[in-house]
Amino acid sequence: MNDFNENSNEQQVQQPIGCLHRFSKTIKVVIIGLLILLLMIPMFMIENLISERGRTQEEAINEVSEKWSLAQTITGPYLNLQYSVVTENKNDKKVSIKDLILFPDELMVSGQLKTEILKRSIYEVNVYQSELTLKGSFSSEELKKSRIDMGQLQFDRAAICLNLNDMRGISEQISITLGDSVYLFEPGMDNRGIDNTGVHAIADLSELKRSKKLPYEIKIKLKGSQSLNFIPLGKTTRVDLKANWSTPSFTGNYLPNNRNITEKEFSAQWQVLNLNRNYSQVMVDYNNSNIQDIENSSFGVNFKIPVEQYQQSMRSAKYAILIILLTFGVIFFTEMMNKTRIHALQYLLVGLALCLFYSLLLSFSEHIGFNPAYLLSAALTITLVGGYMFGITRKKKPSLIMSVLLAILYIYIFVLIQLETFALLAGSLGLFIILAIVMYFSKKIDWFNE
C-alpha cells in the first residue's frame, strides 16, 4: 500500500515537469518576444537622440545664418503711387490717402554668387556673397489699361520700393539709375511697400504721365545664407545666376529653363511671364490675399549642404525590430539544432549590442559621413555579436552563420535606405524571402519534444 502511494506521488510530480518540458520551446519563444519588446525602450531613446541631434544642427545653422544674414528673397523694384480719396458724410468731407502698386514691364536679373562654408562646432553652414544687377523699365501702359485716372496720382512723390528679407545682408549703399536720374535708397519702407522690410527712394516720376518708358538699373551687393529667391514682378522676368556651388537645389514655383551643373559650379536661367502668376501689373487697394499670391510666386536656388545623416539614421533605426527579431530567431534555431542552452540574459546582451549599432552610426556619421559610418558601425557590431556567439557555443559554425546573417541584413537595410522609388518593392520582396526561410527552418524543430 505504501509503495502504491509513493508511485502516485512520483507521477504527480513528474506530470507538471513533463508538461513544462513539452512546452519549453514555446515558453522560450514567449520570453524572446518579451525581450524584443523590452529592447524597444532603448531604441525609442536612440530615435529621440537622433531627432535631438537633428534639431541641434538646425539651431546651429540658424544661429550662424542670423549672424551672417538670413536667406534672401528679392521683391522689386516696383512703384508705390499715392492718390487722394474724398469721402463725404453729411456736411463733413474726409480726405484719405490710398496706395497703388505698379510693377515693372521688364525685370532682368543677372548675378554672380560666391559661396563659402562657415562652421559652428561640428556643423557646416553655407553662406554666400552676391553681386546682382537688376534692369528693366516702367511705363504707364498698364495704368491706362486699368483705366486709372493718372491725374489723381502723385507722380512727384512716387516711392521706388525694393523688399529684402534681411537688411544685414546689404554690403554697400544701393542706388537706382532711373532714366537720367540717380536716386539713393533709404532704409525702411515708410509704409509704402507690400512688405515692411526693405529699402525705398522717393522720386519725381512725372515723365510716366507722358507715356514714356523709364529704364532703370540697380546694382546690389547682397549677403545671405542657405538660399536666394526672386519674385517675378515683371511682365517678363528673366534671371541668370552663376555660383561656385556644385549641388544646387532649385526651389519655388518655377524651375530654370536652362541649367548647367559641373563639379565646381552651376549656372541657371529662368524666364517667367505675367501669365504664369496670379496677380496683375497694377494693384489697387491690395490686401493680405494679394500679398500672399505675390509671396507664393517666388523661385530661386537653395545652397544647403547635402547633409542627410540624421534622416538616414532615423530610417535605419526603423528597421531595428526586424534585425533584432531575425537575429534572435537565428540564435533560437542554433540553440534548438545544436542542443545548446542559451540564457535569456545572453539574448538580452546580444539585443543591446544590436541597439548600440544605431548609437555608433549616429556618432560616427556626424564626423565621417553616413556611408563610412554605416560600414564601420556594422563591422564593429558583427564582430562583437559573432565573437560573443563563439564564446557561448564554443563552435565556429554558429558564430560564422550569425556573422554572415548580420552582414546580409545590414547590407539589405543599407540598400533599402539608398533606394527611393523601389524601396517598398525591395522591402516587401526581402521580407517575403526572409519569412520563407524562417518557415523552412521552423518545420525542422520538434516543438512539443515528442
Short mmCIF file of C-alpha atoms in Angstrom, two decimals:
data_model
loop_
_atom_site.label_atom_id
_atom_site.label_comp_id
_atom_site.label_asym_id
_atom_site.label_seq_id
_atom_site.Cartn_x
_atom_site.Cartn_y
_atom_site.Cartn_z
CA MET A 1 0.00 0.00 0.00
CA ASN A 2 2.84 2.38 0.87
CA ASP A 3 4.58 1.54 -2.42
CA PHE A 4 1.38 2.44 -4.34
CA ASN A 5 1.16 5.84 -2.63
CA GLU A 6 4.82 6.59 -3.38
CA ASN A 7 4.31 5.77 -7.07
CA SER A 8 1.25 8.03 -7.19
CA ASN A 9 3.20 10.94 -5.69
CA GLU A 10 6.04 10.47 -8.19
CA GLN A 11 3.56 10.56 -11.08
CA GLN A 12 2.00 13.77 -9.73
CA VAL A 13 5.46 15.42 -9.51
CA GLN A 14 6.54 14.21 -12.95
CA GLN A 15 3.31 15.34 -14.65
CA PRO A 16 3.87 19.13 -14.32
CA ILE A 17 7.55 18.69 -15.04
CA GLY A 18 6.72 16.78 -18.23
CA CYS A 19 4.19 19.45 -19.21
CA LEU A 20 6.77 22.23 -18.81
CA HIS A 21 9.31 20.19 -20.77
CA ARG A 22 6.83 19.62 -23.57
CA PHE A 23 6.13 23.33 -23.94
CA SER A 24 9.62 24.55 -23.07
CA LYS A 25 10.29 25.80 -26.62
CA THR A 26 7.03 27.73 -26.67
CA ILE A 27 7.90 29.31 -23.32
CA LYS A 28 11.33 30.24 -24.68
CA VAL A 29 9.72 31.89 -27.72
CA VAL A 30 7.42 33.91 -25.44
CA ILE A 31 10.41 35.04 -23.35
CA ILE A 32 12.27 36.07 -26.52
CA GLY A 33 9.22 38.07 -27.62
CA LEU A 34 9.14 39.88 -24.28
CA LEU A 35 12.86 40.65 -24.61
CA ILE A 36 12.27 42.14 -28.06
CA LEU A 37 9.56 44.39 -26.62
CA LEU A 38 11.92 45.36 -23.80
CA LEU A 39 14.61 46.33 -26.32
CA MET A 40 12.20 48.78 -27.94
CA ILE A 41 12.81 51.04 -24.93
CA PRO A 42 16.49 51.78 -25.75
CA MET A 43 15.57 52.01 -29.44
CA PHE A 44 12.95 54.64 -28.59
CA MET A 45 15.60 56.56 -26.66
CA ILE A 46 18.03 56.34 -29.61
CA GLU A 47 15.38 57.62 -32.03
CA ASN A 48 14.78 60.57 -29.70
CA LEU A 49 18.53 61.19 -29.64
CA ILE A 50 18.65 61.24 -33.46
CA SER A 51 15.80 63.77 -33.54
CA GLU A 52 17.51 65.88 -30.89
CA ARG A 53 20.80 65.96 -32.81
CA GLY A 54 18.89 66.98 -35.94
CA ARG A 55 17.30 69.87 -34.05
CA THR A 56 20.71 70.87 -32.70
CA GLN A 57 22.02 71.03 -36.24
CA GLU A 58 19.12 73.25 -37.30
CA GLU A 59 19.74 75.55 -34.32
CA ALA A 60 23.42 75.85 -35.22
CA ILE A 61 22.56 76.68 -38.84
CA ASN A 62 20.01 79.28 -37.76
CA GLU A 63 22.47 80.86 -35.32
CA VAL A 64 25.16 81.27 -37.96
CA SER A 65 22.62 82.49 -40.53
CA GLU A 66 21.28 85.12 -38.15
CA LYS A 67 24.77 86.49 -37.54
CA TRP A 68 25.78 86.49 -41.21
CA SER A 69 22.44 87.12 -42.94
CA LEU A 70 19.33 85.03 -43.45
CA ALA A 71 18.09 83.50 -46.69
CA GLN A 72 17.25 86.35 -49.06
CA THR A 73 14.18 86.93 -51.22
CA ILE A 74 14.31 89.94 -53.53
CA THR A 75 10.99 91.61 -54.32
CA GLY A 76 11.23 94.52 -56.71
CA PRO A 77 11.79 97.08 -57.80
CA TYR A 78 8.22 98.39 -58.03
CA LEU A 79 6.49 101.76 -57.71
CA ASN A 80 4.13 102.94 -55.00
CA LEU A 81 1.93 105.80 -56.18
CA GLN A 82 -0.41 107.58 -53.80
CA TYR A 83 -3.73 109.27 -54.58
CA SER A 84 -6.35 111.14 -52.57
CA VAL A 85 -9.84 109.83 -51.95
CA VAL A 86 -12.55 112.20 -50.70
CA THR A 87 -15.48 110.75 -48.78
CA GLU A 88 -18.49 112.82 -47.80
CA ASN A 89 -20.60 112.15 -44.72
CA LYS A 90 -23.47 114.66 -44.39
CA ASN A 91 -21.65 118.00 -44.18
CA ASP A 92 -18.22 116.54 -43.48
CA LYS A 93 -15.56 115.75 -46.03
CA LYS A 94 -12.78 113.33 -45.25
CA VAL A 95 -9.65 113.03 -47.37
CA SER A 96 -7.71 109.77 -47.17
CA ILE A 97 -4.54 108.63 -48.92
CA LYS A 98 -4.60 105.34 -50.82
CA ASP A 99 -1.76 103.38 -52.38
CA LEU A 100 -1.42 101.97 -55.89
CA ILE A 101 1.32 99.49 -56.80
CA LEU A 102 2.81 99.41 -60.30
CA PHE A 103 5.13 96.56 -61.26
CA PRO A 104 7.80 96.89 -63.99
CA ASP A 105 7.31 95.88 -67.60
CA GLU A 106 10.62 94.06 -67.65
CA LEU A 107 12.72 92.64 -64.83
CA MET A 108 16.07 91.19 -65.80
CA VAL A 109 18.39 89.94 -63.07
CA SER A 110 21.95 88.79 -63.60
CA GLY A 111 24.13 87.73 -60.73
CA GLN A 112 27.35 86.09 -59.66
CA LEU A 113 27.42 84.35 -56.29
CA LYS A 114 30.44 83.32 -54.27
CA THR A 115 29.70 80.70 -51.63
CA GLU A 116 31.74 79.77 -48.58
CA ILE A 117 31.29 77.37 -45.68
CA LEU A 118 31.22 78.53 -42.08
CA LYS A 119 31.46 76.12 -39.14
CA ARG A 120 29.65 76.06 -35.86
CA SER A 121 31.02 73.20 -33.71
CA ILE A 122 30.76 70.11 -35.95
CA TYR A 123 28.10 71.64 -38.18
CA GLU A 124 28.66 73.40 -41.50
CA VAL A 125 26.61 76.28 -42.88
CA ASN A 126 26.78 77.53 -46.44
CA VAL A 127 26.68 81.31 -46.90
CA TYR A 128 27.15 83.46 -49.96
CA GLN A 129 28.05 86.93 -51.21
CA SER A 130 26.36 88.06 -54.39
CA GLU A 131 26.73 90.84 -56.93
CA LEU A 132 23.38 91.38 -58.62
CA THR A 133 22.26 93.70 -61.40
CA LEU A 134 18.54 94.41 -61.82
CA LYS A 135 17.48 96.03 -65.11
CA GLY A 136 14.19 96.78 -66.79
CA SER A 137 11.68 99.56 -67.39
CA PHE A 138 8.49 101.10 -66.07
CA SER A 139 5.66 102.54 -68.15
CA SER A 140 2.11 103.84 -67.69
CA GLU A 141 0.68 101.38 -70.20
CA GLU A 142 -0.82 99.12 -67.53
CA LEU A 143 -2.28 102.14 -65.72
CA LYS A 144 -4.16 103.09 -68.88
CA LYS A 145 -5.34 99.51 -69.40
CA SER A 146 -6.72 99.50 -65.86
CA ARG A 147 -8.45 102.87 -66.55
CA ILE A 148 -6.65 104.61 -63.74
CA ASP A 149 -7.15 108.38 -63.58
CA MET A 150 -3.49 109.38 -63.71
CA GLY A 151 -4.42 112.95 -62.88
CA GLN A 152 -5.08 111.85 -59.29
CA LEU A 153 -1.78 110.01 -58.88
CA GLN A 154 1.03 111.81 -57.10
CA PHE A 155 3.83 111.05 -59.56
CA ASP A 156 6.03 113.74 -57.99
CA ARG A 157 6.14 111.77 -54.72
CA ALA A 158 6.45 108.25 -56.11
CA ALA A 159 8.21 105.64 -53.99
CA ILE A 160 10.59 103.19 -55.64
CA CYS A 161 10.47 100.09 -53.43
CA LEU A 162 12.78 97.08 -53.07
CA ASN A 163 11.96 94.43 -50.47
CA LEU A 164 14.66 92.21 -48.91
CA ASN A 165 14.36 89.54 -46.26
CA ASP A 166 17.34 90.62 -44.17
CA MET A 167 18.78 94.13 -44.29
CA ARG A 168 22.02 92.96 -42.67
CA GLY A 169 22.94 91.37 -45.99
CA ILE A 170 23.39 94.74 -47.73
CA SER A 171 27.15 95.24 -48.21
CA GLU A 172 27.18 98.62 -49.98
CA GLN A 173 24.91 101.62 -50.47
CA ILE A 174 22.18 100.90 -53.04
CA SER A 175 21.18 103.35 -55.74
CA ILE A 176 18.89 103.18 -58.73
CA THR A 177 19.51 104.80 -62.10
CA LEU A 178 16.07 105.79 -63.40
CA GLY A 179 16.15 107.45 -66.79
CA ASP A 180 18.77 110.18 -66.47
CA SER A 181 18.50 110.47 -62.69
CA VAL A 182 20.16 108.57 -59.85
CA TYR A 183 18.39 108.05 -56.52
CA LEU A 184 19.80 106.66 -53.29
CA PHE A 185 17.68 104.20 -51.37
CA GLU A 186 16.70 104.92 -47.77
CA PRO A 187 16.26 102.21 -45.12
CA GLY A 188 12.76 101.00 -44.33
CA MET A 189 9.60 101.19 -46.40
CA ASP A 190 7.82 104.16 -44.75
CA ASN A 191 4.51 102.26 -45.15
CA ARG A 192 4.86 102.44 -48.93
CA GLY A 193 5.63 98.80 -49.77
CA ILE A 194 3.86 95.47 -49.89
CA ASP A 195 6.19 94.32 -47.11
CA ASN A 196 7.73 96.16 -44.18
CA THR A 197 11.35 95.07 -44.69
CA GLY A 198 13.43 96.67 -47.41
CA VAL A 199 14.56 100.00 -48.86
CA HIS A 200 12.83 102.79 -50.75
CA ALA A 201 13.57 106.03 -52.59
CA ILE A 202 11.26 108.98 -53.22
CA ALA A 203 11.43 110.24 -56.83
CA ASP A 204 9.64 112.57 -59.23
CA LEU A 205 8.31 110.28 -61.98
CA SER A 206 6.11 112.77 -63.80
CA GLU A 207 7.61 111.51 -67.07
CA LEU A 208 5.40 108.41 -66.76
CA LYS A 209 2.36 110.62 -67.47
CA ARG A 210 3.68 111.24 -70.97
CA SER A 211 3.58 107.54 -71.89
CA LYS A 212 7.35 107.41 -71.71
CA LYS A 213 9.22 104.28 -70.73
CA LEU A 214 11.57 104.76 -67.83
CA PRO A 215 14.53 102.35 -67.87
CA TYR A 216 16.10 101.50 -64.54
CA GLU A 217 19.21 99.76 -63.25
CA ILE A 218 20.11 98.68 -59.74
CA LYS A 219 23.41 97.17 -58.65
CA ILE A 220 23.43 95.49 -55.27
CA LYS A 221 25.95 93.52 -53.25
CA LEU A 222 23.99 91.22 -51.02
CA LYS A 223 24.96 88.61 -48.43
CA GLY A 224 22.78 85.69 -47.43
CA SER A 225 22.72 82.06 -46.40
CA GLN A 226 21.09 78.84 -47.50
CA SER A 227 19.06 80.23 -50.43
CA LEU A 228 18.41 83.13 -52.79
CA ASN A 229 14.93 83.71 -54.22
CA PHE A 230 13.18 86.19 -56.50
CA ILE A 231 9.62 87.39 -57.04
CA PRO A 232 8.64 87.64 -60.77
CA LEU A 233 7.12 91.13 -60.76
CA GLY A 234 7.83 91.98 -64.41
CA LYS A 235 5.56 91.26 -67.34
CA THR A 236 8.59 89.30 -68.36
CA THR A 237 11.06 88.28 -65.66
CA ARG A 238 14.43 86.83 -66.58
CA VAL A 239 17.01 85.68 -64.04
CA ASP A 240 20.52 84.49 -64.85
CA LEU A 241 22.61 83.19 -61.93
CA LYS A 242 26.08 81.69 -61.64
CA ALA A 243 27.69 80.33 -58.48
CA ASN A 244 30.66 78.23 -57.37
CA TRP A 245 28.42 75.53 -55.94
CA SER A 246 28.04 72.01 -57.32
CA THR A 247 24.88 70.77 -55.58
CA PRO A 248 22.16 73.39 -56.11
CA SER A 249 18.53 72.64 -55.38
CA PHE A 250 16.12 74.70 -57.46
CA THR A 251 13.07 75.66 -55.43
CA GLY A 252 9.86 77.64 -55.70
CA ASN A 253 7.11 77.76 -58.31
CA TYR A 254 9.32 77.80 -61.39
CA LEU A 255 12.26 75.67 -62.47
CA PRO A 256 15.06 77.03 -64.65
CA ASN A 257 14.58 76.94 -68.41
CA ASN A 258 18.27 76.14 -68.75
CA ARG A 259 20.82 74.87 -66.28
CA ASN A 260 24.41 73.69 -66.37
CA ILE A 261 25.90 71.95 -63.33
CA THR A 262 29.53 70.88 -63.12
CA GLU A 263 31.74 69.57 -60.31
CA LYS A 264 32.74 73.13 -59.31
CA GLU A 265 29.91 75.47 -60.29
CA PHE A 266 26.49 75.88 -61.82
CA SER A 267 24.60 78.36 -63.96
CA ALA A 268 20.84 78.63 -64.39
CA GLN A 269 18.40 80.81 -66.34
CA TRP A 270 14.71 81.38 -65.59
CA GLN A 271 12.02 83.13 -67.59
CA VAL A 272 8.62 83.84 -66.04
CA LEU A 273 5.72 85.65 -67.73
CA ASN A 274 2.97 87.64 -66.04
CA LEU A 275 0.55 84.99 -67.33
CA ASN A 276 2.34 82.41 -65.16
CA ARG A 277 1.27 84.05 -61.89
CA ASN A 278 -1.96 85.01 -60.17
CA TYR A 279 -1.75 88.82 -59.89
CA SER A 280 -1.74 91.76 -62.30
CA GLN A 281 0.77 94.51 -63.00
CA VAL A 282 -1.35 97.11 -61.19
CA MET A 283 -2.68 96.57 -57.68
CA VAL A 284 -5.22 98.97 -56.17
CA ASP A 285 -6.49 98.54 -52.61
CA TYR A 286 -4.40 95.40 -52.26
CA ASN A 287 -4.96 93.14 -49.25
CA ASN A 288 -3.32 90.19 -47.49
CA SER A 289 -4.63 87.79 -50.13
CA ASN A 290 -2.87 89.73 -52.91
CA ILE A 291 0.35 89.85 -50.88
CA GLN A 292 0.13 86.11 -50.28
CA ASP A 293 -0.20 85.50 -54.03
CA ILE A 294 2.94 87.56 -54.59
CA GLU A 295 4.94 85.72 -51.91
CA ASN A 296 3.80 82.33 -53.25
CA SER A 297 5.18 83.10 -56.71
CA SER A 298 8.82 83.06 -55.60
CA PHE A 299 11.52 80.93 -57.19
CA GLY A 300 15.25 80.52 -56.76
CA VAL A 301 18.04 78.24 -55.66
CA ASN A 302 18.93 76.53 -52.41
CA PHE A 303 22.57 76.22 -51.37
CA LYS A 304 22.09 73.95 -48.38
CA ILE A 305 24.86 71.47 -47.74
CA PRO A 306 23.51 67.99 -48.55
CA VAL A 307 23.58 66.58 -45.00
CA GLU A 308 21.24 63.63 -44.65
CA GLN A 309 22.84 61.55 -41.92
CA TYR A 310 20.07 62.25 -39.42
CA GLN A 311 17.29 61.32 -41.86
CA GLN A 312 19.18 58.20 -42.94
CA SER A 313 19.98 57.24 -39.33
CA MET A 314 16.31 57.58 -38.44
CA ARG A 315 15.27 55.47 -41.43
CA SER A 316 17.76 52.74 -40.49
CA ALA A 317 16.51 52.80 -36.86
CA LYS A 318 13.01 52.00 -38.11
CA TYR A 319 14.32 48.58 -39.19
CA ALA A 320 15.83 47.78 -35.78
CA ILE A 321 12.99 45.48 -34.76
CA LEU A 322 13.50 43.44 -37.95
CA ILE A 323 17.23 42.94 -37.27
CA ILE A 324 16.65 42.09 -33.59
CA LEU A 325 13.85 39.67 -34.43
CA LEU A 326 15.82 37.82 -37.11
CA THR A 327 19.00 37.72 -35.00
CA PHE A 328 17.11 36.25 -32.05
CA GLY A 329 15.48 33.80 -34.44
CA VAL A 330 18.85 32.55 -35.66
CA ILE A 331 20.13 32.24 -32.09
CA PHE A 332 17.00 30.28 -31.17
CA PHE A 333 17.34 27.90 -34.14
CA THR A 334 21.04 27.45 -33.30
CA GLU A 335 20.10 26.63 -29.72
CA MET A 336 17.50 24.06 -30.78
CA MET A 337 19.50 22.34 -33.53
CA ASN A 338 22.85 22.21 -31.71
CA LYS A 339 21.27 21.30 -28.34
CA THR A 340 22.96 24.35 -26.84
CA ARG A 341 21.44 26.17 -23.90
CA ILE A 342 21.49 29.97 -24.19
CA HIS A 343 20.23 32.03 -21.27
CA ALA A 344 17.70 34.85 -21.65
CA LEU A 345 20.29 37.28 -20.32
CA GLN A 346 22.59 36.33 -23.19
CA TYR A 347 19.78 37.08 -25.64
CA LEU A 348 19.36 40.45 -23.97
CA LEU A 349 23.08 41.26 -24.26
CA VAL A 350 23.04 40.46 -27.97
CA GLY A 351 19.98 42.69 -28.37
CA LEU A 352 21.70 45.56 -26.59
CA ALA A 353 24.68 45.18 -28.91
CA LEU A 354 22.30 45.46 -31.88
CA CYS A 355 20.77 48.62 -30.38
CA LEU A 356 24.21 50.09 -29.80
CA PHE A 357 24.81 49.86 -33.55
CA TYR A 358 22.47 52.83 -34.09
CA SER A 359 24.19 54.92 -31.44
CA LEU A 360 27.55 54.20 -33.09
CA LEU A 361 26.06 55.03 -36.50
CA LEU A 362 24.78 58.40 -35.29
CA SER A 363 28.06 59.29 -33.57
CA PHE A 364 30.34 58.32 -36.45
CA SER A 365 28.11 59.84 -39.16
CA GLU A 366 28.46 63.32 -37.66
CA HIS A 367 32.21 63.19 -38.29
CA ILE A 368 32.88 60.93 -41.28
CA GLY A 369 29.56 60.86 -43.15
CA PHE A 370 26.77 58.29 -43.22
CA ASN A 371 28.15 55.66 -45.60
CA PRO A 372 31.57 55.18 -43.91
CA ALA A 373 29.87 55.35 -40.50
CA TYR A 374 27.41 52.63 -41.50
CA LEU A 375 30.24 50.36 -42.68
CA LEU A 376 32.30 50.93 -39.52
CA SER A 377 29.35 50.50 -37.12
CA ALA A 378 28.19 47.34 -38.89
CA ALA A 379 31.71 45.84 -38.79
CA LEU A 380 32.05 46.53 -35.06
CA THR A 381 28.59 45.11 -34.27
CA ILE A 382 29.10 41.99 -36.40
CA THR A 383 32.48 41.36 -34.76
CA LEU A 384 31.02 41.80 -31.27
CA VAL A 385 27.97 39.58 -31.79
CA GLY A 386 29.88 36.93 -33.76
CA GLY A 387 32.62 36.76 -31.12
CA TYR A 388 30.04 36.55 -28.33
CA MET A 389 28.25 33.69 -30.11
CA PHE A 390 31.55 31.83 -30.41
CA GLY A 391 32.14 32.35 -26.69
CA ILE A 392 28.69 30.95 -25.86
CA THR A 393 28.62 27.92 -28.17
CA ARG A 394 32.36 27.18 -28.38
CA LYS A 395 31.72 26.37 -32.05
CA LYS A 396 32.85 28.26 -35.13
CA LYS A 397 29.89 27.35 -37.32
CA PRO A 398 27.11 29.09 -35.31
CA SER A 399 29.21 32.23 -34.84
CA LEU A 400 30.09 32.27 -38.54
CA ILE A 401 26.43 31.84 -39.50
CA MET A 402 25.46 34.67 -37.17
CA SER A 403 28.13 36.96 -38.60
CA VAL A 404 27.14 36.23 -42.20
CA LEU A 405 23.46 36.73 -41.40
CA LEU A 406 24.09 40.11 -39.75
CA ALA A 407 26.26 41.20 -42.67
CA ILE A 408 23.48 40.29 -45.13
CA LEU A 409 20.87 42.08 -43.01
CA TYR A 410 22.93 45.26 -42.73
CA ILE A 411 23.63 45.25 -46.48
CA TYR A 412 19.91 44.72 -47.12
CA ILE A 413 18.92 47.63 -44.86
CA PHE A 414 21.59 49.87 -46.41
CA VAL A 415 20.25 49.17 -49.90
CA LEU A 416 16.71 49.94 -48.74
CA ILE A 417 17.84 53.28 -47.30
CA GLN A 418 19.54 54.26 -50.57
CA LEU A 419 16.56 53.28 -52.72
CA GLU A 420 13.71 55.74 -53.16
CA THR A 421 11.38 54.68 -55.97
CA PHE A 422 11.79 50.92 -55.44
CA ALA A 423 12.24 50.89 -51.65
CA LEU A 424 8.75 49.47 -50.98
CA LEU A 425 9.08 46.77 -53.64
CA ALA A 426 12.56 45.72 -52.50
CA GLY A 427 11.48 45.74 -48.86
CA SER A 428 8.38 43.61 -49.49
CA LEU A 429 10.29 41.04 -51.55
CA GLY A 430 13.05 40.87 -48.95
CA LEU A 431 10.59 40.29 -46.12
CA PHE A 432 8.85 37.58 -48.16
CA ILE A 433 12.15 35.73 -48.69
CA ILE A 434 13.09 36.09 -45.02
CA LEU A 435 9.72 34.73 -43.89
CA ALA A 436 10.05 31.77 -46.27
CA ILE A 437 13.48 30.91 -44.82
CA VAL A 438 12.15 31.14 -41.25
CA MET A 439 9.20 28.89 -42.12
CA TYR A 440 11.55 26.35 -43.71
CA PHE A 441 13.79 26.05 -40.66
CA SER A 442 10.91 26.15 -38.16
CA LYS A 443 9.43 22.93 -39.52
CA LYS A 444 12.60 21.07 -38.57
CA ILE A 445 12.13 21.77 -34.88
CA ASP A 446 10.29 19.35 -32.58
CA TRP A 447 8.17 21.97 -30.86
CA PHE A 448 6.49 19.53 -28.44
CA ASN A 449 9.57 17.40 -27.53
CA GLU A 450 7.81 14.22 -28.60
#
